[in-house]
Coordinates of C-alpha atoms in Angstrom, one line a residue:
X18 CA -56.9 1.6 -15.6
X19 CA -53.4 3.0 -15.4
X20 CA -52.4 0.9 -11.9
X21 CA -51.1 -2.6 -11.6
X22 CA -51.2 -3.3 -7.8
X23 CA -49.4 -6.3 -7.6
X24 CA -50.7 -8.5 -4.0
X25 CA -49.3 -10.8 -2.3
X26 CA -49.5 -14.0 -3.3
X27 CA -52.5 -16.5 -1.6
X28 CA -52.6 -19.8 -0.4
X29 CA -54.5 -21.0 -2.8
X30 CA -57.7 -23.1 -1.3
X31 CA -59.2 -26.0 -3.0
X32 CA -62.8 -26.1 -3.6
X33 CA -64.2 -29.3 -1.7
X34 CA -67.7 -29.1 -2.5
X35 CA -70.5 -26.7 -5.3
X36 CA -71.8 -23.9 -2.1
X37 CA -69.4 -23.0 0.7
X38 CA -71.5 -21.3 4.3
X39 CA -69.4 -19.3 6.6
X40 CA -71.7 -20.6 9.9
X41 CA -75.2 -19.9 10.9
X42 CA -76.8 -18.2 12.8
X43 CA -78.5 -20.7 15.3
X44 CA -82.3 -19.8 16.2
X45 CA -84.0 -21.7 18.6
X46 CA -87.0 -21.0 16.9
X47 CA -89.2 -20.4 12.6
X48 CA -89.4 -23.0 9.8
X49 CA -86.5 -25.5 8.8
X50 CA -84.9 -23.8 5.5
X51 CA -82.4 -26.0 3.1
X52 CA -81.0 -22.9 1.6
X53 CA -80.6 -19.6 3.0
X54 CA -79.6 -19.6 6.0
X55 CA -80.0 -17.1 8.8
X56 CA -77.2 -15.0 8.7
X57 CA -74.5 -17.1 7.1
X58 CA -72.4 -16.1 4.0
X59 CA -73.1 -18.1 1.4
X60 CA -70.0 -18.5 -1.5
X61 CA -71.8 -20.6 -5.2
X62 CA -69.2 -22.5 -6.2
X63 CA -69.3 -24.3 -10.1
X64 CA -67.4 -25.5 -12.1
X65 CA -67.4 -24.2 -16.1
X66 CA -66.5 -25.9 -18.7
X67 CA -64.1 -23.7 -21.8
X68 CA -63.1 -25.0 -24.6
X69 CA -59.9 -23.8 -26.0
X70 CA -59.9 -24.1 -30.2
X71 CA -57.2 -24.2 -32.2
X72 CA -57.9 -23.4 -36.0
X73 CA -54.8 -23.6 -38.3
X74 CA -52.3 -24.7 -37.0
X75 CA -49.3 -26.7 -38.0
X76 CA -49.6 -30.0 -35.3
X77 CA -46.6 -29.3 -32.5
X78 CA -47.3 -25.7 -33.1
X79 CA -48.5 -25.6 -29.8
X80 CA -47.4 -27.3 -26.5
X81 CA -50.9 -28.6 -25.6
X82 CA -50.0 -30.0 -22.3
X83 CA -47.6 -26.6 -21.2
X84 CA -50.9 -24.6 -23.0
X85 CA -53.2 -26.6 -20.3
X86 CA -50.3 -26.2 -17.1
X87 CA -50.7 -22.4 -17.8
X88 CA -54.0 -21.5 -16.8
X89 CA -56.0 -21.8 -13.7
X90 CA -58.0 -24.2 -12.0
X91 CA -59.9 -21.5 -10.2
X92 CA -61.3 -18.6 -9.7
X93 CA -63.1 -16.6 -6.1
X94 CA -64.4 -13.4 -7.6
X95 CA -63.8 -10.3 -5.4
X96 CA -64.7 -6.9 -4.4
X97 CA -61.3 -4.9 -6.6
X98 CA -62.0 -1.5 -5.4
X99 CA -62.7 -2.3 -1.7
X100 CA -60.2 -4.8 -1.7
X101 CA -57.5 -1.5 -2.5
X102 CA -58.3 -0.5 0.6
X103 CA -57.8 -3.8 2.5
X104 CA -60.8 -4.9 2.5
X105 CA -60.9 -8.6 1.0
X106 CA -64.3 -9.2 0.3
X107 CA -65.5 -12.3 -2.0
X108 CA -69.2 -11.5 -4.0
X109 CA -70.0 -15.2 -3.3
X110 CA -68.9 -16.6 -6.4
X111 CA -66.8 -19.5 -7.4
X112 CA -65.7 -21.4 -10.3
X113 CA -63.5 -24.3 -11.0
X114 CA -62.5 -25.3 -14.9
X115 CA -62.8 -27.8 -17.3
X116 CA -60.8 -27.2 -19.9
X117 CA -61.1 -28.9 -23.1
X118 CA -58.4 -28.6 -24.8
X119 CA -59.3 -29.2 -28.9
X120 CA -56.8 -29.3 -32.6
X121 CA -59.7 -28.4 -34.9
X122 CA -58.9 -30.7 -37.4
X123 CA -58.4 -30.0 -41.4
X124 CA -61.6 -30.1 -43.2
X125 CA -62.6 -27.3 -40.1
X126 CA -60.5 -25.2 -40.8
X127 CA -60.8 -25.1 -44.7
X128 CA -64.4 -24.4 -44.1
X129 CA -63.4 -21.8 -41.3
X130 CA -61.1 -20.1 -44.9
X131 CA -63.3 -21.0 -47.1
X132 CA -65.7 -18.2 -45.5
X133 CA -63.5 -15.6 -43.7
X134 CA -62.4 -16.3 -47.8
X135 CA -65.9 -15.0 -49.0
X136 CA -66.6 -12.3 -46.9
X137 CA -63.5 -9.8 -47.1
X138 CA -63.6 -7.2 -48.8
X139 CA -60.5 -5.6 -50.4
X140 CA -59.7 -2.4 -48.7
X141 CA -56.2 -0.2 -49.1
X142 CA -54.3 -0.9 -46.0
X143 CA -54.6 1.2 -43.1
X144 CA -52.3 3.6 -40.7
X145 CA -50.9 0.9 -38.5
X146 CA -50.5 -2.1 -41.4
X147 CA -48.4 0.8 -43.2
X148 CA -46.9 1.9 -40.0
X149 CA -45.5 -2.3 -38.9
X150 CA -44.1 -2.4 -43.2
X151 CA -41.7 1.1 -42.8
X152 CA -40.1 -0.8 -40.1
X153 CA -37.0 -2.3 -40.7
X154 CA -37.8 -4.8 -38.3
X155 CA -40.3 -6.9 -40.0
X156 CA -39.4 -9.6 -42.3
X157 CA -43.2 -9.5 -43.6
X158 CA -44.9 -7.2 -45.5
X159 CA -47.8 -6.4 -45.5
X160 CA -48.6 -6.9 -48.9
X161 CA -53.0 -5.9 -49.3
X162 CA -55.9 -6.2 -46.7
X163 CA -59.1 -6.4 -46.0
X164 CA -61.9 -5.8 -43.9
X165 CA -63.8 -8.5 -42.5
X166 CA -67.3 -8.5 -40.5
X167 CA -66.2 -9.8 -36.4
X168 CA -69.7 -10.5 -35.7
X169 CA -70.4 -12.4 -38.6
X170 CA -67.1 -14.3 -37.9
X171 CA -68.5 -15.5 -34.4
X172 CA -71.8 -15.9 -35.2
X173 CA -70.2 -18.7 -37.5
X174 CA -67.9 -19.8 -35.1
X175 CA -71.2 -19.8 -32.8
X176 CA -72.8 -21.8 -34.7
X177 CA -70.7 -24.7 -36.1
X178 CA -68.2 -25.8 -34.0
X179 CA -65.5 -28.8 -33.9
X180 CA -67.1 -32.0 -32.9
X181 CA -67.2 -31.9 -28.6
X182 CA -67.3 -28.9 -27.8
X183 CA -70.3 -26.3 -26.6
X184 CA -70.8 -22.5 -27.9
X185 CA -72.9 -22.0 -25.4
X186 CA -70.3 -23.0 -22.8
X187 CA -67.1 -19.8 -22.4
X188 CA -65.5 -21.1 -26.2
X189 CA -62.2 -19.2 -26.8
X190 CA -61.5 -19.7 -30.8
X191 CA -57.3 -18.9 -31.4
X192 CA -56.6 -18.6 -35.3
X193 CA -54.1 -19.0 -37.8
X194 CA -55.5 -18.1 -41.6
X195 CA -51.2 -17.7 -42.4
X196 CA -49.5 -19.9 -44.5
X197 CA -51.7 -20.8 -46.3
X198 CA -52.6 -20.4 -50.5
X199 CA -55.9 -19.2 -49.7
X200 CA -54.4 -16.5 -47.1
X201 CA -55.3 -12.9 -47.3
X202 CA -54.3 -9.7 -45.0
X203 CA -56.4 -8.5 -42.8
X204 CA -58.0 -7.1 -39.9
X205 CA -61.6 -7.6 -38.3
X206 CA -64.3 -4.6 -39.0
X207 CA -67.4 -3.7 -37.0
X208 CA -69.3 -0.5 -38.4
X209 CA -72.4 -1.2 -37.2
X210 CA -72.7 0.9 -34.7
X211 CA -72.4 4.5 -34.7
X212 CA -72.9 6.4 -31.3
X213 CA -76.1 7.7 -30.6
X214 CA -76.0 11.0 -30.1
X215 CA -73.6 12.6 -33.0
X216 CA -74.0 9.7 -35.4
X217 CA -69.9 9.1 -35.2
X218 CA -68.8 5.5 -37.2
X219 CA -65.9 4.6 -34.9
X220 CA -65.8 1.4 -36.8
X221 CA -66.1 2.7 -40.6
X222 CA -64.1 6.1 -39.6
X223 CA -60.8 4.4 -37.6
X224 CA -57.5 3.2 -38.7
X225 CA -56.9 2.5 -34.6
X226 CA -60.7 0.6 -35.4
X227 CA -59.9 -2.3 -36.7
X228 CA -58.9 -5.3 -35.0
X229 CA -57.9 -9.0 -34.6
X230 CA -60.4 -10.7 -31.9
X231 CA -64.0 -10.5 -31.5
X232 CA -66.4 -12.1 -29.2
X233 CA -69.5 -11.4 -26.4
X234 CA -72.2 -11.2 -29.0
X235 CA -75.9 -11.3 -26.8
X236 CA -78.6 -12.7 -28.7
X237 CA -80.9 -10.9 -30.0
X238 CA -83.8 -11.9 -28.3
X239 CA -84.7 -13.6 -24.9
X240 CA -86.1 -16.3 -27.4
X241 CA -82.6 -17.2 -29.0
X242 CA -79.9 -19.2 -27.8
X243 CA -77.2 -17.7 -25.9
X244 CA -73.6 -18.0 -27.3
X245 CA -70.3 -17.8 -25.1
X246 CA -67.5 -17.2 -27.9
X247 CA -64.8 -15.6 -28.0
X248 CA -62.3 -15.4 -31.2
X249 CA -58.8 -14.1 -30.8
X250 CA -56.3 -14.4 -35.3
X251 CA -53.1 -15.4 -34.5
X252 CA -53.5 -14.2 -38.3
X253 CA -55.1 -10.6 -39.0
X254 CA -53.6 -7.3 -38.4
X255 CA -51.3 -5.8 -37.5
X256 CA -53.3 -4.1 -35.1
X257 CA -53.3 -0.5 -33.6
X258 CA -55.9 -1.5 -30.3
X259 CA -53.2 -3.8 -28.9
X260 CA -49.9 -2.7 -29.8
X261 CA -48.6 -5.4 -32.1
X262 CA -48.4 -2.9 -35.4
X263 CA -44.9 -1.3 -33.2
X264 CA -42.7 -4.7 -33.0
X265 CA -39.2 -2.1 -32.8
X266 CA -40.2 -0.6 -29.2
X267 CA -40.3 -1.2 -26.0
X268 CA -42.3 0.8 -24.4
X269 CA -44.9 1.5 -26.5
X270 CA -47.6 3.2 -24.8
X271 CA -44.1 5.8 -22.6
X272 CA -44.9 4.8 -19.0
X273 CA -41.4 4.0 -18.7
X274 CA -42.0 -0.1 -18.6
X275 CA -41.2 -2.8 -21.0
X276 CA -44.9 -3.8 -22.6
X277 CA -45.7 -7.4 -23.4
X278 CA -47.2 -6.8 -26.9
X279 CA -48.4 -10.5 -29.0
X280 CA -47.0 -10.1 -32.3
X281 CA -49.0 -11.3 -35.5
X282 CA -47.7 -15.0 -36.2
X283 CA -45.4 -14.8 -39.3
X284 CA -43.4 -12.9 -36.6
X285 CA -42.4 -16.4 -34.3
X286 CA -39.1 -16.7 -35.1
X287 CA -38.2 -12.8 -35.8
X288 CA -34.8 -11.9 -34.1
X289 CA -35.4 -8.9 -34.9
X290 CA -38.5 -7.8 -32.7
X291 CA -37.7 -4.9 -29.3
X292 CA -38.5 -8.4 -27.4
X293 CA -38.0 -12.7 -28.4
X294 CA -40.9 -13.3 -30.5
X295 CA -40.2 -17.4 -29.2
X296 CA -43.3 -18.1 -27.9
X297 CA -46.7 -19.0 -28.9
X298 CA -47.8 -21.6 -26.6
X299 CA -47.0 -19.3 -23.9
X300 CA -48.6 -16.4 -25.4
X301 CA -52.4 -18.0 -26.3
X302 CA -52.0 -18.8 -22.5
X303 CA -51.9 -15.5 -22.1
X304 CA -54.7 -14.5 -24.2
X305 CA -56.9 -17.3 -22.8
X306 CA -56.2 -17.0 -19.1
X307 CA -55.7 -13.1 -18.9
X308 CA -57.7 -11.6 -20.4
X309 CA -60.5 -14.5 -22.1
X310 CA -60.8 -16.0 -18.3
X311 CA -59.7 -13.2 -16.0
X312 CA -61.7 -10.1 -17.7
X313 CA -64.7 -11.7 -20.4
X314 CA -65.9 -15.5 -18.5
X315 CA -65.7 -14.3 -14.8
X316 CA -64.6 -10.9 -13.9
X317 CA -64.4 -9.6 -10.4
X318 CA -66.1 -6.5 -9.8
X319 CA -65.0 -2.9 -9.5
X320 CA -68.0 -2.0 -6.6
X321 CA -70.4 -4.1 -4.8
X322 CA -73.0 -5.3 -7.2
X323 CA -75.2 -5.2 -4.1
X324 CA -76.2 -1.1 -3.4
X325 CA -77.1 0.3 -0.3
X326 CA -77.1 -3.3 1.4
X327 CA -79.0 -5.1 3.1
X328 CA -82.2 -2.9 1.2
X329 CA -80.8 -3.9 -2.3
X330 CA -83.6 -1.6 -4.7
X331 CA -85.8 -3.1 -7.4
X332 CA -85.5 0.1 -8.9
X333 CA -82.7 1.8 -10.2
X334 CA -82.9 5.9 -10.6
X335 CA -79.8 7.2 -13.4
X336 CA -80.6 11.6 -11.8
X337 CA -79.0 13.6 -14.2
X338 CA -77.2 16.9 -13.3
X339 CA -75.9 18.7 -16.2
X340 CA -73.9 21.7 -16.1
X341 CA -74.7 24.1 -19.1
X342 CA -71.2 25.5 -19.9
X343 CA -70.7 25.6 -23.5
X344 CA -72.4 28.6 -24.9
X345 CA -72.7 27.3 -27.5
X346 CA -74.7 24.0 -27.4
X347 CA -77.6 22.0 -25.0
X348 CA -76.4 19.5 -22.9
X349 CA -79.6 17.8 -23.2
X350 CA -79.5 17.9 -27.3
X351 CA -76.6 15.5 -26.7
X352 CA -78.3 13.0 -24.0
X353 CA -80.7 10.4 -24.2
X354 CA -82.3 9.4 -21.0
X355 CA -83.9 5.9 -22.9
X356 CA -80.8 5.2 -24.5
X357 CA -79.1 5.1 -21.5
X358 CA -81.8 3.4 -19.4
X359 CA -82.1 0.6 -21.8
X360 CA -78.6 -0.1 -22.1
X361 CA -78.7 -0.5 -17.6
X362 CA -82.1 -2.2 -18.2
X363 CA -80.4 -4.7 -20.5
X364 CA -78.1 -5.1 -17.5
X365 CA -79.5 -6.1 -15.2
X366 CA -82.3 -7.3 -16.8
X367 CA -85.0 -8.2 -13.9
X368 CA -84.6 -4.0 -12.4
X369 CA -86.3 -1.6 -13.5
X370 CA -85.0 1.8 -14.0
X371 CA -85.2 5.1 -14.7
X372 CA -84.1 9.0 -15.8
X373 CA -84.0 12.1 -14.4
X374 CA -82.7 15.2 -15.9
X375 CA -81.8 18.8 -14.3
X376 CA -79.9 21.4 -15.3
X377 CA -77.3 22.8 -12.7
X378 CA -75.8 26.7 -12.6
X379 CA -72.7 26.5 -13.8
X380 CA -71.5 29.9 -11.5
X381 CA -70.5 31.1 -8.2
X382 CA -68.7 27.2 -6.0
X383 CA -69.9 25.3 -8.1
X384 CA -68.0 27.2 -11.6
X385 CA -64.5 27.8 -9.4
X386 CA -64.5 23.6 -7.7
X387 CA -64.9 23.0 -11.1
X388 CA -61.5 24.8 -11.9
X389 CA -59.9 23.6 -9.4
X390 CA -60.3 20.1 -10.3
X391 CA -59.5 20.6 -14.1
X392 CA -56.1 23.0 -12.8
X393 CA -55.5 20.6 -10.4
X394 CA -55.2 23.8 -6.8
X395 CA -57.8 22.0 -4.7
X396 CA -60.5 24.3 -3.5
X397 CA -61.6 22.7 -0.3
X398 CA -57.7 22.1 1.2
X399 CA -56.7 19.0 3.3
X400 CA -60.3 17.5 3.3
X401 CA -58.9 14.9 1.2
X402 CA -55.3 15.0 2.1
X403 CA -55.5 18.2 -0.6
X404 CA -56.3 16.1 -3.4
X405 CA -58.1 18.4 -5.3
X406 CA -59.2 15.3 -7.9
X407 CA -61.4 15.6 -5.2
X408 CA -63.3 18.3 -5.5
X409 CA -66.6 17.3 -7.2
X410 CA -66.7 14.7 -4.4
X411 CA -66.4 17.3 -2.0
X412 CA -68.5 19.7 -3.7
X413 CA -71.7 17.7 -4.3
X414 CA -70.9 15.2 -1.0
X415 CA -72.6 18.5 0.5
X416 CA -74.6 19.9 -1.2
X417 CA -76.2 15.5 -2.5
X418 CA -80.0 16.8 -0.9
X419 CA -80.5 19.5 -2.5
X420 CA -80.2 17.1 -6.3
X421 CA -82.3 13.7 -5.3
X422 CA -85.6 13.2 -5.7
X423 CA -85.5 10.3 -3.6
X424 CA -88.6 9.0 -5.1
X425 CA -87.2 6.1 -6.2
X426 CA -85.5 2.3 -4.1
X427 CA -81.7 3.9 -5.2
X428 CA -80.6 7.3 -7.2
X429 CA -77.3 7.2 -9.0
X430 CA -76.9 11.2 -8.9
X431 CA -75.0 11.4 -12.3
X432 CA -73.5 14.7 -12.9
X433 CA -72.3 15.8 -16.4
X434 CA -70.8 18.9 -17.8
X435 CA -70.6 20.5 -20.8
X436 CA -68.4 23.1 -21.1
X437 CA -65.6 25.2 -23.2
X438 CA -62.9 22.4 -25.2
X439 CA -60.0 24.9 -23.5
X440 CA -62.0 23.3 -19.6
X441 CA -63.0 19.9 -20.8
X442 CA -59.3 18.6 -18.7
X443 CA -58.9 15.7 -21.2
X444 CA -61.4 14.1 -19.5
X445 CA -65.0 11.9 -20.3
X446 CA -66.1 11.4 -17.5
X447 CA -65.5 8.9 -14.1
X448 CA -67.4 6.8 -11.5
X449 CA -66.1 7.9 -8.4
X450 CA -66.0 6.2 -4.7
X451 CA -66.5 7.7 -1.1
X452 CA -63.4 8.3 -0.7
X453 CA -63.1 6.1 2.4
X454 CA -63.8 1.9 1.7
X455 CA -64.3 1.5 -1.9
X456 CA -68.3 1.4 -1.8
X457 CA -69.4 3.8 -5.2
X458 CA -71.0 7.8 -4.4
X459 CA -71.3 9.5 -8.0
X460 CA -70.2 9.3 -12.0
X461 CA -69.1 12.5 -13.7
X462 CA -68.9 13.5 -17.0
X463 CA -67.8 15.3 -19.2
X464 CA -68.7 17.0 -23.2
X465 CA -66.9 20.1 -24.9
X466 CA -67.1 20.8 -28.5
X467 CA -63.7 18.5 -29.4
X468 CA -65.3 15.7 -27.5
X469 CA -68.6 16.6 -30.2
X470 CA -66.4 16.5 -33.2
X471 CA -64.4 13.5 -32.1
X472 CA -67.6 11.4 -32.3
X473 CA -68.4 12.2 -28.5
X474 CA -71.3 12.4 -26.8
X475 CA -72.9 12.7 -23.1
X476 CA -75.2 8.7 -23.9
X477 CA -72.5 6.4 -24.2
X478 CA -70.3 7.8 -20.9
X479 CA -73.0 8.7 -19.1
X480 CA -73.7 4.1 -19.6
X481 CA -69.9 3.4 -19.3
X482 CA -69.4 4.9 -15.8
X483 CA -72.8 4.3 -14.3
X484 CA -72.3 0.6 -15.4
X485 CA -68.7 1.4 -12.9
X486 CA -71.4 1.8 -10.9
X487 CA -73.0 -1.0 -10.5
X488 CA -70.2 -2.9 -10.9
X489 CA -69.0 -4.2 -14.2
X490 CA -64.7 -3.3 -14.7
X491 CA -63.4 -2.8 -18.1
X492 CA -62.0 -5.4 -19.8
X493 CA -58.9 -4.5 -21.0
X494 CA -58.6 -4.6 -16.5
X495 CA -59.3 -6.7 -13.7
X496 CA -58.0 -9.3 -10.6
X497 CA -56.6 -13.3 -10.5
X498 CA -58.2 -14.9 -7.9
X499 CA -54.9 -17.6 -8.3
X500 CA -52.0 -15.0 -8.7
X501 CA -53.5 -12.6 -5.9
X502 CA -52.7 -9.2 -8.4
X503 CA -54.9 -6.5 -10.4
X504 CA -53.3 -5.5 -13.2
X505 CA -54.5 -2.9 -16.3
X506 CA -53.3 -3.3 -19.7
X507 CA -50.1 -2.1 -19.7
X508 CA -46.4 -3.4 -19.0
X509 CA -46.3 -7.0 -18.8
X510 CA -49.9 -6.7 -19.0
X511 CA -49.9 -4.4 -22.4
X512 CA -52.1 -7.7 -24.3
X513 CA -54.4 -7.1 -21.6
X514 CA -56.0 -4.3 -24.1
X515 CA -57.2 -7.2 -26.2
X516 CA -59.8 -8.0 -24.0
X517 CA -61.5 -4.6 -25.0
X518 CA -62.1 -6.2 -28.9
X519 CA -65.4 -7.9 -27.3
X520 CA -68.9 -6.6 -28.5
X521 CA -69.4 -4.0 -24.6
X522 CA -70.1 -0.9 -23.4
X523 CA -67.3 -1.0 -21.0
X524 CA -65.1 -1.2 -23.3
X525 CA -62.2 2.2 -25.2
X526 CA -63.1 1.0 -28.8
X527 CA -66.4 2.7 -29.3
X528 CA -67.5 -0.1 -31.6
X529 CA -71.0 -1.3 -28.9
X530 CA -73.5 0.5 -27.4
X531 CA -74.9 -2.8 -25.1
X532 CA -73.7 -4.8 -22.8
X533 CA -71.9 -7.9 -23.7
X534 CA -72.6 -11.6 -22.9
X535 CA -70.3 -12.1 -20.7
X536 CA -71.4 -8.8 -19.1
X537 CA -74.6 -9.6 -18.1
X538 CA -73.2 -13.5 -17.1
X539 CA -70.9 -12.4 -14.3
X540 CA -73.7 -9.2 -13.6
X541 CA -76.4 -12.0 -12.6
X542 CA -73.8 -14.7 -10.5
X543 CA -73.0 -11.9 -8.7
X544 CA -76.4 -10.3 -7.3
X545 CA -77.8 -14.3 -7.7
X546 CA -75.0 -14.6 -4.5
X547 CA -75.9 -11.2 -3.4
X548 CA -80.1 -12.1 -3.1
X549 CA -79.2 -15.0 -0.9
X550 CA -76.8 -13.1 1.7
X551 CA -78.7 -10.3 1.7
X552 CA -81.7 -12.4 2.3
X553 CA -79.7 -14.5 5.2
X554 CA -78.9 -11.1 6.1
X555 CA -82.2 -10.1 7.4
X556 CA -83.4 -14.3 8.2
X557 CA -81.0 -13.3 11.0
X558 CA -83.5 -10.5 12.5
X559 CA -86.1 -11.9 11.2
X560 CA -85.2 -15.9 13.2
X561 CA -84.3 -13.7 16.9
X562 CA -88.2 -12.0 17.1
X563 CA -90.8 -14.4 18.8
X564 CA -92.7 -13.7 15.6
X565 CA -90.9 -15.5 13.1
X566 CA -93.0 -18.5 12.8
X567 CA -96.4 -16.7 12.1
X568 CA -94.2 -16.0 8.7
X569 CA -92.8 -20.0 8.5
X570 CA -95.3 -20.5 5.3
X571 CA -93.8 -17.3 3.4
X572 CA -90.1 -17.8 4.6
X573 CA -90.1 -21.6 3.3
X574 CA -91.9 -20.0 0.1
X575 CA -88.5 -18.5 -0.2
X576 CA -86.4 -20.7 1.1
X577 CA -87.4 -23.0 -1.9
X578 CA -86.7 -20.0 -4.7
X579 CA -83.5 -20.0 -3.1
X580 CA -83.2 -23.6 -4.2
X581 CA -84.6 -22.8 -8.0
X582 CA -82.3 -20.0 -8.3
X583 CA -79.7 -21.9 -7.6
X584 CA -80.5 -25.2 -9.5
X585 CA -80.7 -22.0 -12.5
X586 CA -77.0 -20.7 -11.3
X587 CA -75.6 -24.2 -12.5
X588 CA -77.4 -24.5 -15.2
X589 CA -75.9 -21.8 -16.3
X590 CA -79.1 -19.9 -16.7
X591 CA -78.3 -17.1 -15.0
X592 CA -80.9 -14.7 -16.3
X593 CA -83.8 -17.2 -14.4
X594 CA -80.9 -17.5 -11.2
X595 CA -81.2 -13.9 -10.4
X596 CA -84.7 -13.8 -11.4
X597 CA -85.3 -16.4 -8.4
X598 CA -82.9 -14.7 -6.0
X599 CA -84.4 -11.7 -6.4
X600 CA -88.0 -13.5 -5.6
X601 CA -86.4 -15.1 -2.5
X602 CA -85.1 -12.1 -1.0
X603 CA -88.0 -10.1 -1.8
X604 CA -90.2 -12.8 0.2
X605 CA -87.4 -12.5 3.1
X606 CA -88.1 -8.7 3.3
X607 CA -92.1 -8.9 3.2
X608 CA -92.2 -11.1 6.2
X609 CA -89.5 -9.7 7.9
X610 CA -91.8 -6.6 7.6
X611 CA -95.2 -8.3 8.9
X612 CA -93.6 -8.8 12.4
X613 CA -91.3 -5.6 12.0
X614 CA -88.5 -6.7 11.5
X615 CA -87.4 -3.0 10.2
X616 CA -84.0 -3.5 7.0
X617 CA -83.3 0.1 5.9
X618 CA -80.7 0.5 3.2
X619 CA -76.9 1.6 3.9
X620 CA -76.6 5.2 3.9
X621 CA -75.8 6.6 0.5
X622 CA -74.1 9.5 2.8
X623 CA -70.4 9.0 2.3
X624 CA -67.6 9.4 5.3
X625 CA -65.2 10.5 3.6
X626 CA -62.5 11.3 7.2
X627 CA -60.5 8.5 6.2
X628 CA -56.9 7.3 7.5
X629 CA -55.7 7.4 3.5
X630 CA -56.1 6.9 -0.3
X631 CA -55.2 5.0 -2.2
X632 CA -54.9 6.5 -6.7
X633 CA -58.4 7.2 -8.3
X634 CA -60.1 5.1 -10.3
X635 CA -60.6 6.5 -13.3
X636 CA -61.4 6.8 -17.6
X637 CA -58.0 8.2 -18.0
X638 CA -56.1 6.0 -18.6
X639 CA -54.2 6.3 -21.9
X640 CA -56.8 8.8 -22.8
X641 CA -54.8 9.8 -26.4
X642 CA -55.5 6.1 -27.2
X643 CA -59.5 6.8 -27.3
X644 CA -58.9 10.0 -29.1
X645 CA -56.1 7.6 -32.0
X646 CA -56.2 8.4 -35.9

């Protein structure tokens, strides 16, 4: 996200209990509940174990005490986009961290590096390794190169942890192979995934997709054990994605701010670089805090995952509308609805997803509005402060009901434009808000002959953008709870691009077509809290009814399911927790209907008559980065 909104430093609140509850509505009648509380807002607090394992570092290379002091003690998730409008909202999830810092012994290091040697495949140096070598500041030259399969290394680390490390809990591995007699210059690769529409394999065909970190792969089946591992190899690369092949230029991305990039291990102590490479301990702490914890392990959602409250949907329809503006192709040939719903169904396994596809005329006002959008000339005057970027929102907001079918609990309106290359506008897509309070609204996608040639179709873009609509952020931008800052991958946080080196369709690397284990954990936790809190909201109306006691048994059963959800949550069985929480919520809804308490979904029609406006969130940040060779 091309914004680094530094909000004021917040006072840190101590976590005093496993469950924090706002004062509840006091009911004069009704069953005695132990977990659900009418009218209350509940935060679920959890102690999370985080292991950090250093492999191959000389004794004393990392100041372990200083490293741990730089890590956060807690995290409280908020809704990020409403926060930009000044509405601070907790998701209902709070964490305390317990750290297990491990220096792996020589035997473990030998075992890992023997394994890396066994799977390293000789390859030519990458374009970016050659560019690194060409710099006068590079005192160590990359002599040769090897590719090492990133998922294989993640699996080995997950299956073979050092003593005292449980990789079913969050685990960061920092690796240093350099300096050993068996060291080989190397990068990591992931070449097993191609774009489902074009067949283009970014991991195989792009030098910019050779990486130094990886993790977050979910189990192959629900019966397989869950592992939660992310590794970063200081001795790999140099690489393009986090910019560490360039140790000469301070402003790598040209935005006018000096970038903080993490160099390869051999550059620590190199005084010729664009900044002093003298803080290995601090850099490991930065990666742990601002990437692993804030962006991967315990994140904050972009939008509210509790969509259309208080009646939350169980069946979500992805309503895809295609503007067929390119005479040389049919957009339907580059869209697989079942791919989209299959990926989303793994992110929210307790819900049902379907998709509808319809063609829309690309002429008249629709065409004119699109031209205004592409060429930054507002068609709608002052309706949205004269901002041309809002024109697509306004056009579809005015005509919303002609696009929606109304046959599901909730519809995600998707508008995909297939145009000539001259009209592509340099975008792949974006997930818009309602221009009022940061509630999600519509999804837009873009395709052209040039983008197809670059490897893109509509399926992954649609999945990625609907992922945003459901709440997911990129793994390169997020929120630090204790510092109260929202940051992106630029300037002093440029190294946050390393979060993209994880197995999620929400990254920009195009190496994954599904959601990571970290994504699943976060979504399940957000929605566990959401179901419990929306049940509490509905309960406020139930206990106010003189007929409340007629539903005592049903409410007691829902309460028991809520208690079960919290127990599963504490055991890190988040998939079961969200299922139990939803069962509790549905029990409350059924009770409400039985005694005539109306529960309506939030109105979809957006109110855009706002007094102010924040910068748009779009997937246009460093768009050129995704087109790198």
